[in-house]
Structure formats: structure tokens, C-alpha cells
Coordinates of N, CA and C and ligand atoms in Angstrom, one line a residue:
M1 N 101.2 99.2 48.5 CA 99.9 98.5 48.3 C 100.1 98.4 46.3
I2 N 99.6 97.4 45.6 CA 99.7 97.1 44.4 C 98.4 98.7 43.6
G3 N 99.0 99.0 42.6 CA 98.2 100.6 42.3 C 96.7 100.1 42.2
V4 N 96.1 99.1 42.0 CA 94.8 98.6 41.9 C 93.7 99.4 43.0
I5 N 94.4 99.1 44.0 CA 93.5 99.7 45.1 C 93.6 101.5 45.4
N6 N 94.9 101.6 45.1 CA 95.2 103.4 44.9 C 94.3 104.1 43.9
S7 N 94.1 103.3 42.7 CA 93.7 103.9 42.0 C 92.3 104.1 42.3
L8 N 91.6 103.0 42.5 CA 90.1 102.7 43.3 C 89.9 103.6 44.4
L9 N 90.8 104.3 44.7 CA 90.9 105.3 46.2 C 90.0 106.6 45.5
L10 N 90.9 106.8 44.1 CA 90.7 108.3 43.5 C 89.6 108.1 42.6
D11 N 88.9 106.6 42.4 CA 87.9 107.0 41.7 C 86.7 106.7 42.5
Y12 N 86.8 106.6 44.1 CA 86.0 106.5 44.8 C 85.5 107.9 44.9
V13 N 86.7 108.6 45.6 CA 86.6 110.1 46.0 C 86.0 110.8 44.8
K14 N 86.2 111.1 43.2 CA 85.7 111.2 42.3 C 83.9 110.7 42.5
Q15 N 83.8 109.6 42.6 CA 82.5 109.6 42.2 C 81.3 109.8 44.1
K16 N 82.0 109.5 44.7 CA 81.2 110.2 45.6 C 81.2 111.4 46.3
Y17 N 82.5 112.2 46.3 CA 82.7 113.2 46.3 C 82.9 114.7 45.6
G18 N 82.9 113.6 44.4 CA 83.3 114.9 43.5 C 84.7 115.7 42.8
E19 N 84.8 115.9 42.0 CA 85.6 116.4 41.1 C 86.9 117.1 41.9
S20 N 86.3 118.2 43.0 CA 87.4 119.0 43.5 C 87.7 118.5 44.5
M21 N 87.4 117.2 45.3 CA 87.9 116.8 46.0 C 88.8 116.1 45.5
L22 N 88.6 115.5 44.5 CA 89.6 114.6 43.7 C 90.7 115.4 43.3
Q23 N 90.7 116.4 43.0 CA 91.7 117.1 42.3 C 92.5 117.7 43.7
E24 N 92.1 118.1 44.9 CA 92.5 118.3 46.1 C 93.4 117.1 46.3
L25 N 93.1 116.0 46.2 CA 93.6 114.3 46.6 C 95.0 114.0 45.9
V26 N 95.0 114.7 44.6 CA 95.8 113.9 43.5 C 96.9 114.9 43.7
A27 N 96.8 116.2 44.3 CA 98.1 117.5 44.7 C 98.6 116.5 45.5
H28 N 98.8 115.7 46.2 CA 99.5 114.9 47.3 C 100.8 114.7 46.9
P29 N 101.6 114.5 46.9 CA 103.1 114.2 46.1 C 103.4 112.7 46.1
V30 N 102.8 112.0 46.8 CA 102.6 110.6 46.3 C 102.1 110.1 44.7
V31 N 101.3 111.0 44.5 CA 100.2 110.9 43.6 C 100.8 110.8 42.2
P32 N 101.3 109.7 41.0 CA 102.0 110.2 39.8 C 101.8 111.4 39.4
G33 N 102.5 112.0 38.5 CA 101.9 113.2 37.6 C 101.0 113.0 36.5
D34 N 100.5 111.8 36.2 CA 99.6 111.5 35.4 C 98.3 111.0 36.2
H35 N 98.7 110.8 37.5 CA 97.2 110.7 37.9 C 96.7 108.9 37.6
Q36 N 97.9 108.4 37.4 CA 97.3 107.0 37.3 C 98.4 106.1 38.0
F37 N 97.8 105.2 39.0 CA 98.4 104.2 39.7 C 98.5 102.8 38.9
R38 N 99.4 102.5 38.6 CA 99.2 101.0 37.8 C 99.0 99.7 38.8
I39 N 98.7 98.9 37.6 CA 98.0 97.6 38.3 C 99.5 96.6 38.6
D40 N 100.2 96.7 37.5 CA 102.0 96.2 38.1 C 102.9 96.9 38.5
T41 N 102.4 97.7 39.4 CA 103.4 98.6 40.2 C 103.4 98.5 41.3
Y42 N 104.2 98.1 42.4 CA 103.9 98.5 44.0 C 104.2 100.1 44.7
Y43 N 103.1 100.2 45.2 CA 103.6 101.7 45.6 C 103.8 101.5 47.6
S44 N 104.4 102.1 47.9 CA 104.8 101.8 49.2 C 103.8 102.0 49.9
D45 N 103.7 101.0 51.2 CA 102.4 101.3 52.1 C 102.7 102.7 53.0
S46 N 103.7 102.6 53.2 CA 103.9 104.3 53.8 C 103.3 105.5 52.9
D47 N 103.5 105.1 51.8 CA 102.7 106.1 50.7 C 101.2 105.9 50.4
W48 N 101.0 104.6 50.3 CA 99.7 104.1 50.7 C 98.7 105.2 51.7
E49 N 99.4 105.0 52.9 CA 98.9 105.1 54.7 C 98.5 107.0 54.6
E50 N 99.3 107.4 53.8 CA 99.4 109.0 53.7 C 98.5 109.5 53.0
L51 N 98.5 108.8 51.7 CA 97.2 109.5 51.0 C 96.0 109.2 51.7
Y52 N 95.7 107.9 52.0 CA 94.7 106.7 52.7 C 94.3 108.0 53.8
H53 N 95.4 108.6 54.6 CA 95.0 109.7 55.6 C 94.3 110.5 54.9
K54 N 95.1 111.3 54.2 CA 94.6 112.9 53.7 C 93.0 112.6 52.8
A55 N 92.6 111.6 52.6 CA 91.7 111.1 51.7 C 90.3 111.0 52.7
V56 N 90.7 110.5 53.9 CA 89.6 110.3 55.2 C 89.4 111.7 55.8
N57 N 90.8 112.6 56.0 CA 90.9 113.7 56.8 C 90.0 114.6 55.8
M58 N 90.1 114.8 54.5 CA 89.6 115.6 53.7 C 88.2 115.6 53.8
V59 N 87.7 114.4 53.5 CA 86.0 114.2 53.6 C 85.2 114.3 55.1
G60 N 86.3 114.4 55.8 CA 86.1 114.4 57.2 C 84.8 113.5 57.7
I61 N 84.8 112.1 57.7 CA 84.0 111.8 58.1 C 85.0 110.4 59.2
D62 N 84.7 109.7 59.7 CA 85.1 108.5 60.8 C 86.1 107.7 59.8
R63 N 87.2 107.2 60.1 CA 87.9 106.2 59.1 C 86.8 104.9 59.0
E64 N 86.5 104.6 60.0 CA 85.9 103.3 59.8 C 84.7 103.3 59.1
E65 N 84.1 104.5 59.0 CA 82.8 104.5 58.0 C 83.2 104.6 56.7
F66 N 84.4 105.7 56.6 CA 84.7 105.5 55.4 C 85.2 104.7 54.8
E67 N 85.9 103.4 55.7 CA 86.7 102.1 55.3 C 85.3 101.5 54.5
W68 N 84.7 101.2 55.8 CA 83.6 100.2 55.4 C 82.7 100.4 54.0
D69 N 82.6 101.5 53.2 CA 82.0 102.5 52.1 C 82.8 102.1 51.2
F70 N 84.4 102.6 51.2 CA 85.0 102.3 50.2 C 85.1 100.7 49.9
G71 N 85.2 99.9 51.3 CA 85.1 98.4 50.6 C 84.1 97.7 49.8
Y72 N 83.3 98.4 49.9 CA 81.8 98.0 49.2 C 82.0 98.8 48.0
F73 N 82.7 99.9 47.5 CA 82.6 100.7 46.3 C 83.6 99.5 45.4
C74 N 84.9 98.9 46.4 CA 85.7 98.0 45.7 C 85.1 96.8 45.2
G75 N 84.2 96.6 46.0 CA 83.7 94.9 45.7 C 82.8 95.3 44.4
D76 N 82.0 96.2 44.0 CA 81.6 96.4 42.8 C 82.6 96.5 41.9
A77 N 83.4 97.6 42.1 CA 84.6 97.7 40.7 C 85.6 96.6 40.4
L78 N 86.0 95.9 41.7 CA 86.8 94.8 41.1 C 86.0 93.5 40.4
V79 N 84.6 93.4 40.8 CA 83.7 92.5 39.8 C 84.0 92.8 38.4
N80 N 83.9 94.3 38.2 CA 84.0 95.1 36.8 C 85.4 94.7 36.3
Q81 N 86.6 95.1 36.8 CA 87.5 95.0 36.4 C 88.3 93.6 36.3
F82 N 87.6 92.9 37.2 CA 88.2 91.3 37.3 C 87.4 90.4 37.2
P83 N 86.8 90.2 36.1 CA 85.8 89.8 36.3 C 86.0 88.1 36.3
G84 N 87.0 87.9 35.8 CA 87.5 86.3 35.7 C 87.7 85.8 36.9
F85 N 88.3 86.5 38.2 CA 88.3 85.9 39.2 C 87.1 86.1 39.9
V86 N 85.8 86.6 39.7 CA 84.9 86.3 40.1 C 83.9 85.5 39.8
K87 N 83.9 85.3 38.3 CA 83.1 84.2 37.6 C 83.3 83.0 38.0
G88 N 84.6 82.6 38.4 CA 84.6 81.5 38.6 C 84.9 81.1 39.6
C89 N 84.4 81.8 40.9 CA 83.8 81.3 42.0 C 82.8 80.6 42.3
T90 N 82.7 79.6 43.3 CA 81.2 78.7 43.2 C 80.3 79.6 44.0
G91 N 80.8 80.5 45.0 CA 80.0 81.0 46.1 C 81.1 81.7 47.0
A92 N 80.5 82.2 48.3 CA 81.1 83.4 48.9 C 82.5 82.6 49.4
R93 N 82.4 81.5 49.8 CA 83.2 80.9 50.8 C 84.4 80.5 49.8
D94 N 84.3 80.2 48.7 CA 85.5 80.0 47.4 C 85.7 80.9 47.2
M95 N 85.1 82.3 47.1 CA 85.9 83.6 46.9 C 86.7 84.1 47.9
I96 N 86.1 84.3 49.2 CA 86.8 84.8 50.4 C 88.1 83.6 50.3
T97 N 87.8 82.1 50.2 CA 89.3 81.4 50.6 C 90.4 81.7 49.4
R98 N 89.6 82.1 47.8 CA 90.6 82.5 46.9 C 91.2 83.8 47.2
Q99 N 90.8 84.5 47.9 CA 91.2 85.9 48.2 C 92.7 86.4 47.9
P100 N 93.5 85.7 49.1 CA 94.8 85.6 49.4 C 95.6 84.9 47.9
K101 N 94.8 83.7 47.3 CA 95.6 83.5 45.8 C 95.3 84.6 44.8
I102 N 94.1 85.5 44.8 CA 94.0 86.1 43.7 C 95.0 87.5 44.1
H103 N 95.2 87.8 44.8 CA 96.0 88.9 45.3 C 97.3 88.3 45.2
N104 N 97.9 87.0 45.7 CA 99.2 86.6 45.1 C 99.6 86.3 43.6
A105 N 98.4 86.2 42.9 CA 98.5 86.1 41.7 C 98.7 87.6 41.1
I106 N 98.5 88.5 41.4 CA 98.3 89.6 40.8 C 99.7 90.1 41.1
S107 N 100.4 90.3 42.4 CA 101.6 90.5 43.2 C 102.7 89.6 41.7
H108 N 102.5 88.5 41.3 CA 103.2 87.6 40.5 C 104.1 88.9 39.4
S109 N 102.4 89.7 39.0 CA 103.4 90.8 37.8 C 104.1 91.8 38.3
L110 N 104.8 91.5 39.3 CA 105.6 92.9 39.9 C 107.3 92.4 39.6
A111 N 107.7 93.1 39.3 CA 109.0 92.8 38.7 C 109.4 93.1 40.0
D112 N 109.3 93.7 41.6 CA 110.2 93.8 42.7 C 109.7 92.5 43.4
H113 N 110.3 91.6 44.0 CA 110.4 90.5 44.8 C 110.2 90.6 45.7
D114 N 110.5 91.6 46.9 CA 110.5 92.3 48.0 C 108.9 92.5 47.9
A115 N 108.3 93.4 47.2 CA 107.0 93.7 47.1 C 106.2 92.8 47.0
Q116 N 106.6 91.2 46.2 CA 105.8 90.2 45.9 C 105.5 89.7 47.8
K117 N 106.6 89.6 48.3 CA 106.5 89.1 49.1 C 106.0 89.8 50.5
I118 N 106.1 90.8 50.5 CA 104.8 92.4 51.2 C 103.5 91.9 51.0
V119 N 103.3 91.4 50.0 CA 101.8 91.3 49.4 C 101.7 89.9 50.0
N120 N 102.1 89.0 49.7 CA 102.0 87.7 50.2 C 101.7 87.4 51.5
N121 N 102.7 88.1 52.3 CA 102.9 87.8 53.9 C 101.7 88.5 54.4
K122 N 100.6 89.5 53.8 CA 99.8 90.2 54.7 C 98.5 89.1 55.2
F123 N 98.2 88.2 54.4 CA 97.0 87.0 54.5 C 97.5 85.5 54.9
M124 N 97.1 85.5 55.7 CA 97.2 83.2 56.1 C 95.8 83.1 56.7
L125 N 95.2 82.3 55.5 CA 93.8 81.8 55.9 C 93.9 80.5 56.6
E126 N 93.3 80.4 57.3 CA 92.9 78.7 58.0 C 91.4 78.1 57.9
E127 N 91.5 77.3 57.3 CA 90.0 76.4 57.3 C 89.7 75.6 58.6
Q128 N 88.7 75.8 58.8 CA 87.8 75.4 60.4 C 86.4 74.6 60.3
G129 N 86.0 73.5 59.9 CA 84.8 73.1 59.5 C 84.3 74.2 58.8
D130 N 82.8 74.5 59.2 CA 82.1 75.9 58.3 C 82.6 77.0 58.3
K131 N 83.7 77.5 59.1 CA 84.3 78.7 59.0 C 85.5 79.1 58.7
I132 N 86.1 79.8 58.5 CA 87.6 80.3 57.8 C 88.1 81.1 59.0
I133 N 89.5 81.2 59.3 CA 90.0 82.4 60.2 C 90.9 83.1 59.5
M134 N 90.8 84.2 58.8 CA 91.7 84.8 58.4 C 92.8 85.7 59.3
H135 N 93.9 85.1 58.9 CA 95.3 86.4 60.1 C 95.3 87.2 58.8
Y136 N 95.4 88.4 59.7 CA 95.6 89.4 58.7 C 96.6 90.2 59.5
V137 N 98.1 90.4 59.0 CA 99.3 91.4 59.1 C 99.4 92.4 58.3
S138 N 99.2 93.8 58.4 CA 99.7 94.6 57.6 C 99.8 96.1 58.6
V139 N 100.6 96.7 57.8 CA 101.3 97.9 58.2 C 99.7 99.1 58.1
N140 N 98.9 98.5 57.0 CA 97.9 99.2 56.6 C 96.8 98.9 57.4
H141 N 96.6 98.4 58.3 CA 95.6 98.2 59.5 C 94.1 98.3 58.6
M142 N 93.7 97.5 57.6 CA 92.8 97.7 57.1 C 91.8 96.6 57.3
C143 N 91.8 95.8 58.6 CA 91.2 95.2 58.8 C 88.9 95.4 58.6
T144 N 88.8 96.5 58.8 CA 87.7 96.8 57.9 C 87.1 96.6 56.9
F145 N 88.3 97.2 56.1 CA 88.2 96.9 54.4 C 87.9 95.2 53.9
Y146 N 88.6 94.5 54.9 CA 88.1 92.9 54.6 C 87.0 92.9 55.0
R147 N 86.5 93.5 56.6 CA 85.1 93.2 56.6 C 84.5 93.3 55.7
S148 N 83.9 94.5 55.1 CA 83.0 94.6 54.4 C 83.1 94.5 53.1
L149 N 84.4 94.2 52.5 CA 84.5 93.0 51.1 C 83.7 91.7 51.2
A150 N 84.1 91.4 52.4 CA 83.6 89.9 52.7 C 82.4 89.9 53.0
T151 N 82.0 91.2 53.4 CA 80.1 91.6 53.8 C 79.2 91.6 52.4
W152 N 80.2 91.7 51.1 CA 79.8 92.8 49.9 C 80.1 91.0 49.6
V153 N 81.3 90.5 49.4 CA 81.1 88.9 49.0 C 79.9 88.1 49.3
G154 N 79.4 87.9 50.4 CA 78.3 87.4 51.1 C 76.8 87.7 50.3
E155 N 76.9 89.3 50.1 CA 75.6 89.7 49.6 C 75.8 89.1 47.9
H156 N 77.2 89.2 47.4 CA 77.3 89.1 45.9 C 76.3 87.5 45.4
F157 N 76.8 86.6 46.4 CA 76.6 85.5 46.1 C 75.1 84.8 47.0
N158 N 74.3 85.8 47.9 CA 73.1 85.7 48.0 C 73.3 85.0 49.1
E159 N 74.5 84.7 50.3 CA 74.6 84.2 51.4 C 74.7 84.9 52.3
Q160 N 74.1 84.1 53.6 CA 74.6 84.6 54.6 C 75.7 84.5 55.4
L161 N 76.5 85.3 56.1 CA 77.7 85.1 56.6 C 78.0 85.6 57.9
S162 N 78.4 85.5 58.8 CA 78.6 85.9 60.0 C 80.0 85.9 60.2
I163 N 80.5 87.5 60.2 CA 81.7 87.8 60.4 C 82.1 88.3 61.9
N164 N 83.0 88.1 62.4 CA 83.5 88.8 63.7 C 84.8 88.9 63.8
E165 N 85.6 89.8 64.9 CA 86.9 89.9 64.5 C 87.5 90.1 66.1
P166 N 87.4 88.7 66.8 CA 88.2 88.5 68.4 C 89.3 89.3 68.7
R167 N 90.4 89.4 67.5 CA 91.6 90.3 67.8 C 92.0 91.1 66.7
C168 N 92.4 92.2 67.1 CA 92.5 93.4 66.2 C 94.1 94.1 66.2
M169 N 94.8 94.2 65.4 CA 95.7 95.4 65.5 C 95.6 96.7 66.3
K170 N 94.4 97.2 65.8 CA 93.9 98.4 66.5 C 93.7 98.3 67.7
Q171 N 93.7 97.1 68.1 CA 93.4 96.9 69.7 C 94.4 96.8 70.5
G172 N 95.7 96.5 70.0 CA 97.2 96.2 70.1 C 97.4 94.7 70.3
H173 N 96.6 94.2 69.4 CA 97.3 92.7 69.0 C 98.3 92.7 67.8
H174 N 98.7 91.4 68.2 CA 99.7 91.4 67.1 C 99.3 91.0 65.5
E175 N 98.0 90.7 65.5 CA 97.4 90.8 64.3 C 95.7 90.6 64.2
C176 N 95.4 90.9 63.6 CA 93.6 91.0 63.2 C 93.5 89.3 63.0
E177 N 92.6 89.1 63.6 CA 92.2 87.4 63.5 C 90.3 87.8 63.1
I178 N 90.1 88.0 61.7 CA 88.9 87.7 61.1 C 88.7 86.4 61.1
H179 N 87.1 86.2 61.7 CA 86.7 84.9 61.7 C 85.1 85.1 60.0
V180 N 85.0 84.2 59.4 CA 83.7 84.1 58.7 C 83.3 82.6 58.8
Q181 N 82.1 82.9 59.3 CA 81.3 81.8 59.2 C 80.2 81.5 58.3
Y182 N 80.0 80.8 57.8 CA 79.0 80.3 56.5 C 77.9 79.6 57.2
T183 N 76.5 80.3 57.4 CA 75.4 80.1 57.8 C 74.7 79.6 56.7
K184 N 74.7 79.5 55.6 CA 73.9 78.8 54.3 C 73.2 77.4 54.7
Ligands
HEM201 C1 88.5 90.2 42.7 C2 88.6 90.4 43.9 C3 90.3 90.9 44.2 C4 91.0 91.4 43.9 C5 91.3 91.4 42.3 C6 91.5 92.1 44.5 C7 92.8 93.2 44.6 C8 93.5 93.4 45.6 C9 94.8 94.3 45.1 C10 95.4 94.1 44.3 C11 95.4 94.7 46.7 C12 96.2 95.5 47.2 C13 97.2 94.4 47.6 C14 98.1 94.8 47.9 O1 99.8 95.7 47.7 O2 99.3 94.3 49.5 C15 94.1 94.3 47.6 C16 93.9 94.7 48.4 C17 93.4 94.5 49.6 N1 92.2 93.6 49.7 FE1 91.9 92.2 47.7 N2 91.2 91.9 45.9 C18 90.0 91.1 45.8 C19 89.3 90.8 46.5 C20 89.5 90.6 47.7 C21 88.3 90.2 49.2 C22 87.2 89.5 48.8 C23 88.7 90.6 50.3 C24 88.2 90.4 51.4 C25 87.6 89.5 52.1 C26 90.1 91.5 50.1 C27 91.0 92.2 51.2 C28 91.7 93.1 50.2 C29 92.2 94.0 51.7 C30 92.0 93.8 53.3 C31 93.8 94.6 51.1 C32 94.5 95.5 51.9 C33 95.8 95.0 52.2 C34 96.9 95.6 52.6 O3 97.3 96.4 52.4 O4 96.7 95.7 54.1 N3 90.5 91.7 48.5 N4 93.5 94.0 47.0

């Protein structure tokens, strides 16, 4: 996972659950000594999973609930951190279509080419009339994060979206298939 999301996880825990929870989380050995995750660095997905599980277990709520709320938090944070990516979008469909390209653009700054490939292979977008189908395959199983961020995008552009996920890795399918229908 590129350090952007790891860093946002620390910000989220601090803002929502306070400094003492943050200190407990950063005590995890995958967190760098200075507690800073870098945007131009890839941290292994297995390290990410360990950190994420620790955060979810620490706060003691259901992972789905945590992930949905974290997705909204990231929407607000990403629009501030990367205003150019969002301002350039004409609406929800444009932003949701651009999302894999945004990820890939960020991964280009990584020196590690294997890591670039991992990032680029997680998402495959299919456009079908008034909907997109996202094919998502990742060991991180963050499809709820995807649906939450896509919902955030709809609200950001004040548009109605209908989102469902007929296939999910967490239900044993080989990929998550997320349908986003534009009802504007
Ligand atoms: C300004 C907009 C955005 C930026 C800068 C951004 C950036 C990133 C970065 C750097 C990662 C880590 C990628 C990796 O290491 O694989 C990530 C992960 C992710 N993002 Fe975004 N993102 C943006 C918008 C979105 C949107 C709109 C969605 C969904 C509709 C989304 C869904 C996800 C998901 C599901 C992951 C987790 C991938 C995984 O590791 O399995 N992102 N994002």
C-alpha cells in the first residue's frame, strides 16, 4: 500500500479515537520510527493488513463499519491533499472513471517496479452504458472502502449513484465486482 492510505489511517485514528489510541497503534513494528508513512514509498500489503487489523481490533467495532467511516474520512482528506485530481473532474462519473488512473499516476513515483505493478493490477474498470463495473482484486479486500469512497464522490458532486456488489472476494469469489450506476 502506497504510504498515503497508511498515513491517513493514523490521522483517522487520532482524529476519531484520540491521541492515546494513536500511540497504541504507532507502537506496531510496521510503523516507521518517525511515525511518518511516505507518499513515494510502497509498504507491503501484508504490513498494511497487520496495521489495519490492529486499528480495527483496538477500537473494537465491526470492520465493515470502521471501513465505511474511514472511506468517508479519506474522501474529505484526499480532496484536501490532492485538490488537482478532484478539481479536474467534471462530475462523479468522471472521478470514478479516473480513480485507477489517479492510483497509477501516484504509483509512477515509486522506484520499485514490482510495487507499481501490484498497484496497477488491483483495479480494472469496465464501462457499460450508464454504469461502470469495477473489477477489484486485492489481498487487502477493501471493497467496502471502495463503495464508501464512491458514495462520498457522489455526495461531493451532488449526484445520485446506485452502488452494489454482486460478487465479493469476502464471499469466496475470485474478485469483487462493484457496479456503480449513474442515475442523474
Ligand atoms: C484524489 C483521489 C484519490 C487518491 C489521491 C487516491 C489514492 C490512493 C492511494 C495512493 C492508494 C494506495 C494504492 C495502493 O497501494 O494500492 C489508494 C488505495 C485505494 N483507493 Fe484510492 N485514491 C483516490 C480516490 C479513490 C476513489 C474515488 C476510490 C473509489 C471509488 C478509491 C478507492 C481505493 C481503494 C479501494 C484502495 C485500496 C486498494 C487496495 O490496496 O486494495 N480511491 N488510493
